[in-house]
GROMACS .gro file of C-alpha atoms in nm:
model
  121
    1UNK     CA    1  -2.609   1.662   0.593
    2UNK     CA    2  -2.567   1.285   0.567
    3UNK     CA    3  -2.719   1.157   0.308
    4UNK     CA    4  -2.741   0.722   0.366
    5UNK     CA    5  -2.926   0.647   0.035
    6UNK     CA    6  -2.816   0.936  -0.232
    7UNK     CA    7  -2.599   0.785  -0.446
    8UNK     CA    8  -2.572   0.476  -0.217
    9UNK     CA    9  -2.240   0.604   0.001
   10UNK     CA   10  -2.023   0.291   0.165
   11UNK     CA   11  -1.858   0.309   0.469
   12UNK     CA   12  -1.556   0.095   0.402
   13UNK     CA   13  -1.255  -0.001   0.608
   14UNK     CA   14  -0.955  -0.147   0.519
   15UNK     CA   15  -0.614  -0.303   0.583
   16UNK     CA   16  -0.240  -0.241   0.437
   17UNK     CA   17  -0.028  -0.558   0.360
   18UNK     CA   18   0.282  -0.328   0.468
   19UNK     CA   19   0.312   0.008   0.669
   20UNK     CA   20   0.311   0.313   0.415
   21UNK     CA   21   0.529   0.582   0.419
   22UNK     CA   22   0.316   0.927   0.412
   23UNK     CA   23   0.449   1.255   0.408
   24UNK     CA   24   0.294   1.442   0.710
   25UNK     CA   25   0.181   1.806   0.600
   26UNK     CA   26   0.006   1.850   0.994
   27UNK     CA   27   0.308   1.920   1.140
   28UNK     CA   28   0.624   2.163   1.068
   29UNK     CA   29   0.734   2.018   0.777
   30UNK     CA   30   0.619   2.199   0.558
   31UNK     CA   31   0.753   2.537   0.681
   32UNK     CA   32   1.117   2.384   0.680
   33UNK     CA   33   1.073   2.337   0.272
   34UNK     CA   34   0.997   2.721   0.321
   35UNK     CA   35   0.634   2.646   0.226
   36UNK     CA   36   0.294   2.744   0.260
   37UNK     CA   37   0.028   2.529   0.449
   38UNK     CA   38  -0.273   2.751   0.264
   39UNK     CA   39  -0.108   2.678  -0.037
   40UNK     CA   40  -0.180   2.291   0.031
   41UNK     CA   41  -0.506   2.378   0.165
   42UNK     CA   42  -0.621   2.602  -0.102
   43UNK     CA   43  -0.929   2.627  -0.265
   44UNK     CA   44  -0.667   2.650  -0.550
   45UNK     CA   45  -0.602   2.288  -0.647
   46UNK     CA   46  -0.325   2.366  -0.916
   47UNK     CA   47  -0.130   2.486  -0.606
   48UNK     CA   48  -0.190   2.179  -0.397
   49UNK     CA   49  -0.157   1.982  -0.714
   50UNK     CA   50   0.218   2.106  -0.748
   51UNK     CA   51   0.305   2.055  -0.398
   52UNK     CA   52   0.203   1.712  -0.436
   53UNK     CA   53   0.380   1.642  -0.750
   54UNK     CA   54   0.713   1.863  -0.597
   55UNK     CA   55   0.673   1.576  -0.290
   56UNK     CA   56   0.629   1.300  -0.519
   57UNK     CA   57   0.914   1.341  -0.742
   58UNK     CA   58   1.161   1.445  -0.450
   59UNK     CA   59   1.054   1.187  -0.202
   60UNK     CA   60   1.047   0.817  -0.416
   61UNK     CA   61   1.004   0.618  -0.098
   62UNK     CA   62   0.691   0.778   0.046
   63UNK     CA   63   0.346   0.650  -0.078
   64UNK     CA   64   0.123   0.918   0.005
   65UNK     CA   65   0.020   1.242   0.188
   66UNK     CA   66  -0.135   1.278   0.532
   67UNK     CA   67  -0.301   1.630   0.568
   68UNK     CA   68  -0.585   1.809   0.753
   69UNK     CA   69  -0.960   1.830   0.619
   70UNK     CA   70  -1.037   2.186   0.438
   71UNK     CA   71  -1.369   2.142   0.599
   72UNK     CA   72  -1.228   2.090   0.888
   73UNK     CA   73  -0.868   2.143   1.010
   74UNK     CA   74  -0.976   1.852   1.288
   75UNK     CA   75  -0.982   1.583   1.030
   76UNK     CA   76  -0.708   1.447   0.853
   77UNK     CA   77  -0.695   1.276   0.530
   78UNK     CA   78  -0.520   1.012   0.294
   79UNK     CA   79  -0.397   1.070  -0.034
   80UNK     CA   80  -0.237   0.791  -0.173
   81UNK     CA   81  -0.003   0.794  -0.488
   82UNK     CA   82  -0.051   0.515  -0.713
   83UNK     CA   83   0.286   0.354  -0.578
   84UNK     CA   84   0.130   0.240  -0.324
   85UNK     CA   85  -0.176   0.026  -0.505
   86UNK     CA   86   0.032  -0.273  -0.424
   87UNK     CA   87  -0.014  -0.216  -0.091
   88UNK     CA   88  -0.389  -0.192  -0.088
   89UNK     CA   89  -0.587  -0.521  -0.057
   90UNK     CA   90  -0.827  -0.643  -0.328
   91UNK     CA   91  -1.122  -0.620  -0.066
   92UNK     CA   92  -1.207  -0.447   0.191
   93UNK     CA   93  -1.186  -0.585   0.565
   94UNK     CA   94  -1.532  -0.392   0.595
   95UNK     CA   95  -1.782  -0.276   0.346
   96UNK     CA   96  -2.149  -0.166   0.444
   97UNK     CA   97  -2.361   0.092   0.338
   98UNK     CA   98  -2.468   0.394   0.515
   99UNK     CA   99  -2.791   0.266   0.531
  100UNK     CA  100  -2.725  -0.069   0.671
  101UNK     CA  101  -2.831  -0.097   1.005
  102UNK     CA  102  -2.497  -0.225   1.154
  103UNK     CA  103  -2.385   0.158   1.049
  104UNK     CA  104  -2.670   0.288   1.210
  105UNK     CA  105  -2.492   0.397   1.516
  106UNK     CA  106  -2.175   0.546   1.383
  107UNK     CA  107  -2.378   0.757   1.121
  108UNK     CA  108  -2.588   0.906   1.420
  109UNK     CA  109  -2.263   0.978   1.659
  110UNK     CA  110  -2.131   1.123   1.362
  111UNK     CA  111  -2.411   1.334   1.273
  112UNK     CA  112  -2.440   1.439   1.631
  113UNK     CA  113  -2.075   1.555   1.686
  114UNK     CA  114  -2.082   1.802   1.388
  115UNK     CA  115  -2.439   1.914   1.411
  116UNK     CA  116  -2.555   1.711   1.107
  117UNK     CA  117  -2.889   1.638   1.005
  118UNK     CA  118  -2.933   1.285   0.851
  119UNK     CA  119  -3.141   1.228   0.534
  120UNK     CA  120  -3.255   0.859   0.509
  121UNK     CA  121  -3.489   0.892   0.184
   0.00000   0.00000   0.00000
């Protein structure tokens, strides 16, 4: 369900000033640290808390994580560690609500792909 007025959700978009370093958990790399993907994924979050703390203090350079969904192993996700807030613009290059009619048409493809109803009250 998509809800486009509950708690007034944004659909923002936004720009780097420089390219960010993320550690990519989609791939192999975590079985060469002789780890555990469902550990990251885990409904668990002291577990994927650790890994991500483990990652942070061996890996200075990197700004973030890059993993898949737990809704949905399709999606991939962002986590950003605060090392990289200088990176981040003060505003976004985007900003609408999910009500706004210029959203209109990504909110229904979106809704449509995953079998989603859309609430608009």
């Amino acid at each position: 369900m998509i809800h486009t007025k509950r708690d007034e959700p944004r659909l923002a978009q936004f720009a780097t000033s420089v390219d960010l370093v993320l550690c990519d958990l989609t791939q192999t790399w975590i079985h060469r640290v002789r780890g555990d993907y469902d550990d990251i994924l885990s409904a668990d979050r002291q577990s994927s808390r650790a890994w991500a703390a483990a990652i942070y203090e061996e890996y200075p350079h990197v700004h973030g994580l890059y993993y898949r969904s737990t809704w949905n192993h399709e999606w991939k996700n962002v986590a950003l560690f605060e090392r990289a807030a200088g990176a981040l613009p003060l505003r976004p290059v985007s900003d609408a609500a999910l009500a706004d009619e210029a959203v209109e048409a990504i909110v229904k493809a979106t809704a449509a792909r995953y079998n989603w109803k859309v609430e608009t009250a």
